[in-house]
XYZ file of C-alpha atoms in Angstrom:
331
model
C 48.672 -35.907 -5.897
C 47.791 -32.388 -4.969
C 44.113 -31.462 -5.426
C 43.090 -28.651 -7.794
C 40.208 -26.283 -7.173
C 38.814 -24.293 -10.065
C 36.718 -21.142 -9.720
C 34.134 -20.766 -12.423
C 33.400 -17.519 -14.272
C 30.098 -16.947 -12.457
C 31.625 -17.564 -9.016
C 34.500 -15.276 -9.849
C 32.103 -12.539 -10.911
C 30.219 -12.831 -7.642
C 33.438 -12.702 -5.640
C 34.587 -9.597 -7.503
C 31.255 -7.857 -6.956
C 31.336 -8.693 -3.247
C 34.860 -7.371 -2.923
C 33.916 -4.245 -4.826
C 30.873 -3.602 -2.599
C 32.917 -4.181 0.557
C 35.697 -1.803 -0.508
C 33.225 0.899 -1.589
C 31.372 0.628 1.724
C 34.653 0.811 3.610
C 35.741 3.817 1.543
C 32.446 5.620 2.199
C 32.680 4.958 5.950
C 36.258 6.200 6.157
C 35.449 9.273 4.068
C 32.608 10.117 6.459
C 34.882 9.654 9.483
C 37.561 11.835 7.888
C 35.018 14.579 7.148
C 33.232 14.556 10.526
C 36.067 13.425 12.764
C 33.677 10.958 14.449
C 33.549 7.198 14.493
C 30.783 5.728 12.369
C 30.504 2.580 14.475
C 30.052 3.953 17.990
C 29.551 0.603 19.813
C 32.731 -0.740 18.272
C 34.641 2.428 19.182
C 33.520 2.047 22.813
C 33.971 -1.727 22.924
C 30.267 -2.090 23.603
C 30.408 0.022 26.784
C 27.561 2.462 25.968
C 26.560 3.344 29.552
C 29.020 6.223 30.123
C 28.114 7.761 26.775
C 24.380 7.537 27.554
C 24.890 9.268 30.908
C 26.948 11.977 29.280
C 24.334 12.507 26.564
C 21.546 12.765 29.146
C 23.479 15.387 31.077
C 24.140 17.394 27.920
C 20.436 17.293 27.001
C 19.549 18.512 30.486
C 22.047 21.353 30.198
C 20.663 22.275 26.795
C 17.100 22.445 28.161
C 18.261 24.652 31.037
C 20.178 26.846 28.607
C 17.023 27.419 26.566
C 15.017 28.265 29.695
C 17.758 30.648 30.836
C 17.844 32.337 27.429
C 14.080 32.930 27.548
C 14.300 34.254 31.117
C 17.159 36.536 30.085
C 15.061 37.913 27.217
C 12.114 38.534 29.540
C 14.341 40.320 32.060
C 15.876 42.468 29.330
C 12.413 43.366 28.074
C 11.218 44.255 31.569
C 14.331 46.341 32.278
C 13.740 48.260 29.073
C 10.074 48.797 29.927
C 10.858 50.064 33.433
C 13.561 52.370 32.100
C 11.005 53.891 29.742
C 8.460 54.192 32.598
C 10.922 56.228 34.641
C 10.840 58.912 31.956
C 7.059 59.326 32.111
C 5.279 62.166 33.911
C 8.319 64.449 33.792
C 6.145 67.490 33.040
C 3.802 67.145 36.003
C 5.849 68.707 38.813
C 6.492 72.058 37.120
C 2.871 72.096 35.990
C 1.690 72.189 39.599
C 2.637 75.880 39.832
C 0.762 76.861 36.687
C -2.850 77.951 36.826
C -2.890 79.148 33.222
C -5.514 77.175 31.302
C -3.338 76.711 28.236
C -0.371 75.380 30.160
C -2.598 73.170 32.291
C -4.202 71.741 29.165
C -0.790 70.917 27.692
C 0.349 69.189 30.887
C -2.888 67.228 31.187
C -2.529 66.093 27.571
C 1.022 64.958 28.319
C -0.216 63.064 31.376
C -2.842 61.270 29.281
C -0.282 60.326 26.662
C 2.076 59.109 29.374
C -0.736 57.082 30.940
C -1.296 55.358 27.606
C 2.449 54.726 27.320
C 2.590 53.290 30.849
C -0.283 50.914 30.078
C 1.467 49.754 26.917
C 4.766 49.235 28.749
C 3.114 47.285 31.562
C 1.607 44.978 28.944
C 5.112 44.269 27.640
C 5.544 40.866 26.014
C 8.655 38.949 24.998
C 8.386 36.113 22.480
C 4.601 36.236 22.881
C 4.794 35.933 26.683
C 3.433 38.756 28.852
C 6.118 39.371 31.441
C 3.929 41.049 34.095
C 1.011 38.606 34.097
C 2.425 36.203 36.681
C 2.007 32.650 35.436
C -0.754 33.693 32.995
C 1.838 34.673 30.388
C -0.590 34.292 27.482
C -2.823 37.079 28.820
C -2.073 40.830 28.822
C -2.026 41.886 32.482
C -3.955 45.156 32.133
C -7.018 46.483 30.363
C -6.678 49.153 27.718
C -5.706 52.658 28.913
C -9.046 54.175 27.936
C -10.915 51.629 30.064
C -8.615 52.198 33.036
C -8.989 55.972 32.828
C -12.764 55.580 32.594
C -12.664 53.431 35.724
C -10.555 56.023 37.552
C -12.916 58.814 36.472
C -15.886 56.883 37.840
C -14.204 56.680 41.271
C -13.923 60.467 41.581
C -17.144 61.508 39.894
C -18.775 64.344 41.821
C -15.690 65.112 43.947
C -14.293 68.644 43.800
C -11.667 68.646 46.529
C -8.196 67.648 45.216
C -7.356 65.877 48.479
C -10.546 63.811 48.315
C -9.921 62.990 44.659
C -6.394 61.811 45.432
C -7.623 59.797 48.412
C -10.357 58.125 46.348
C -7.861 57.061 43.703
C -5.442 55.916 46.423
C -8.119 53.624 47.811
C -9.174 52.308 44.412
C -5.673 51.592 43.101
C -4.409 50.109 46.389
C -7.379 47.784 46.982
C -6.224 44.137 47.090
C -7.734 41.542 44.755
C -11.259 40.702 45.843
C -11.962 44.157 47.291
C -13.600 45.548 44.164
C -10.788 47.935 43.247
C -8.426 48.409 40.340
C -7.028 44.870 40.650
C -10.454 43.292 40.156
C -11.561 45.594 37.369
C -8.447 45.855 35.224
C -5.835 43.254 36.191
C -6.201 40.033 34.165
C -3.094 38.085 35.168
C -2.201 36.634 38.558
C 0.376 37.333 41.238
C 2.003 33.880 41.249
C 5.779 33.817 40.905
C 7.307 31.782 38.091
C 10.099 29.358 38.949
C 12.553 29.155 36.042
C 15.197 26.374 36.092
C 18.263 28.112 34.662
C 20.815 25.419 35.552
C 20.706 21.924 37.065
C 19.606 22.396 40.662
C 19.247 26.187 40.307
C 16.126 28.279 39.739
C 15.242 31.946 39.766
C 11.891 33.413 40.769
C 10.256 35.907 38.433
C 7.940 37.681 40.870
C 7.190 41.008 39.201
C 3.642 41.616 38.007
C 1.552 44.611 36.980
C 0.070 44.923 40.495
C 3.450 45.740 42.042
C 3.040 48.944 44.133
C 5.532 50.899 42.024
C 3.536 50.232 38.854
C 0.193 51.057 40.464
C 1.610 54.254 41.969
C 2.847 55.320 38.546
C -0.564 54.679 36.979
C -2.258 56.473 39.872
C -0.087 59.565 39.517
C -0.559 59.732 35.765
C -4.312 59.176 36.151
C -4.507 62.125 38.572
C -2.757 64.277 36.009
C -4.866 63.020 33.130
C -8.134 63.833 34.956
C -7.075 67.195 36.352
C -9.160 69.267 33.931
C -12.070 66.819 33.568
C -13.640 67.200 37.006
C -14.979 70.740 36.970
C -12.200 72.105 39.163
C -10.913 75.640 39.169
C -7.577 76.430 37.569
C -5.871 76.558 40.958
C -7.453 73.262 42.028
C -6.418 71.591 38.774
C -2.887 72.893 39.240
C -2.874 71.533 42.778
C -4.061 68.141 41.523
C -1.287 68.122 38.934
C 1.186 68.996 41.668
C -0.031 66.036 43.717
C 0.143 63.838 40.610
C 3.767 64.920 40.107
C 4.678 63.906 43.651
C 3.066 60.499 43.165
C 4.923 59.962 39.904
C 8.231 61.025 41.485
C 7.746 58.520 44.318
C 6.851 55.816 41.809
C 9.994 56.602 39.812
C 12.114 56.089 42.928
C 10.355 52.779 43.601
C 10.998 51.736 40.000
C 14.719 52.279 40.571
C 14.581 49.783 43.423
C 12.603 47.370 41.255
C 15.235 47.596 38.534
C 18.011 47.013 41.067
C 16.239 43.899 42.354
C 15.813 42.652 38.807
C 19.494 43.364 38.202
C 20.451 41.046 41.071
C 18.352 38.317 39.480
C 20.009 38.929 36.123
C 23.439 38.611 37.743
C 22.423 35.327 39.400
C 21.144 34.080 36.058
C 24.408 34.938 34.311
C 26.464 33.165 36.978
C 24.343 30.037 36.643
C 24.508 30.220 32.842
C 28.294 30.567 32.960
C 28.598 27.467 35.143
C 26.323 25.519 32.803
C 28.295 26.678 29.763
C 31.564 25.546 31.362
C 30.088 22.139 32.179
C 28.679 21.831 28.666
C 32.095 22.547 27.188
C 33.791 19.972 29.417
C 31.205 17.285 28.660
C 31.320 18.031 24.933
C 35.076 17.530 24.973
C 34.635 14.264 26.865
C 32.092 13.062 24.323
C 34.403 14.069 21.497
C 37.185 12.007 23.057
C 34.854 9.012 23.155
C 33.594 9.321 19.603
C 36.389 11.008 17.683
C 38.258 9.126 14.991
C 42.053 9.373 14.988
C 42.936 11.505 11.927
C 46.183 9.620 11.176
C 44.598 6.177 11.470
C 41.624 7.271 9.378
C 43.838 8.739 6.654
C 45.987 5.593 6.557
C 42.962 3.293 6.367
C 41.400 5.525 3.696
C 44.545 5.324 1.592
C 44.615 1.547 1.968
C 40.965 1.283 0.936
C 41.581 3.458 -2.129
C 44.597 1.330 -3.107
C 42.610 -1.866 -2.617
C 39.775 -0.566 -4.792
C 42.191 0.495 -7.536
C 43.863 -2.937 -7.446
C 40.450 -4.612 -7.665
C 39.536 -2.503 -10.713
C 42.868 -3.416 -12.342
C 42.347 -7.100 -11.600
C 38.778 -7.013 -12.899
C 39.954 -5.333 -16.095
C 42.751 -7.882 -16.577
C 40.454 -10.839 -16.034
C 37.877 -9.463 -18.430
C 40.469 -9.496 -21.225
C 41.470 -13.191 -20.758
C 40.870 -15.496 -23.734
C 41.698 -19.082 -24.615
C 44.525 -17.888 -26.813
C 46.054 -15.932 -23.929
C 45.599 -18.954 -21.646
C 47.337 -21.295 -24.082
């Protein structure tokens, strides 16, 4: 005699609930995979071989960190290029002023030199994303004192001098003095001259070496300071004009040096872009490889999703049919 197994109402209810929960979970998983295109169960998709994926992820994280460092370095270089371009336009009125002994014209040119000195100080204190580009590694500190303080320091160096050549020589000595010699660098430079090594790609770095003590920057400040003080030292009109003429020559030389500085920075920018391009290409290749590992096949996912939907509908129909059973129907 064949045995007979009966399923009670409570057991049947539990079985239906379990089936319902399983199908809903399966439907949710497949819906997520269809929407994202990625497998929800990564270990299962890789047959438990997680090592290659971990290595790939580590490399992508490294590339991302280098990309962020390169982006910051690019911003700093752009900011410095813009600052130096603006510096090259300063002091334009000094050379023609050297041939003018008229007090009114001299006063106008001196005022322009003072304004340009203030502009140069502001540009040399340039910051990008809160980082002072010309402070060496001390990026949280503005490299130079305020323009008024620097002009006061320059004026103190030439106090009592009346010969334009001696005045120019005194400022030459003060501005050119190396750190520790009691000159401009000690009194008004607050950064350091250490180069910053920026990793812009795996195994590749660039050196950001520019700082506010670079000779081109000091020569520009020196020339503008000569012009700004030309009428403050008790000189005759001709002597003041001669001092402005000398200031114009210093500014012109500094402008030429700034061109070379910008060219050098341009080479660094080009190297940065090449490294960034290589990193971007590697990132793209690795991202595609990761996608191949984790991506869910659209056709398989759609088929499984349809099957899960059909199964859930059939379960609802069965549940509804069973809920309407009665003894009369059974008999």
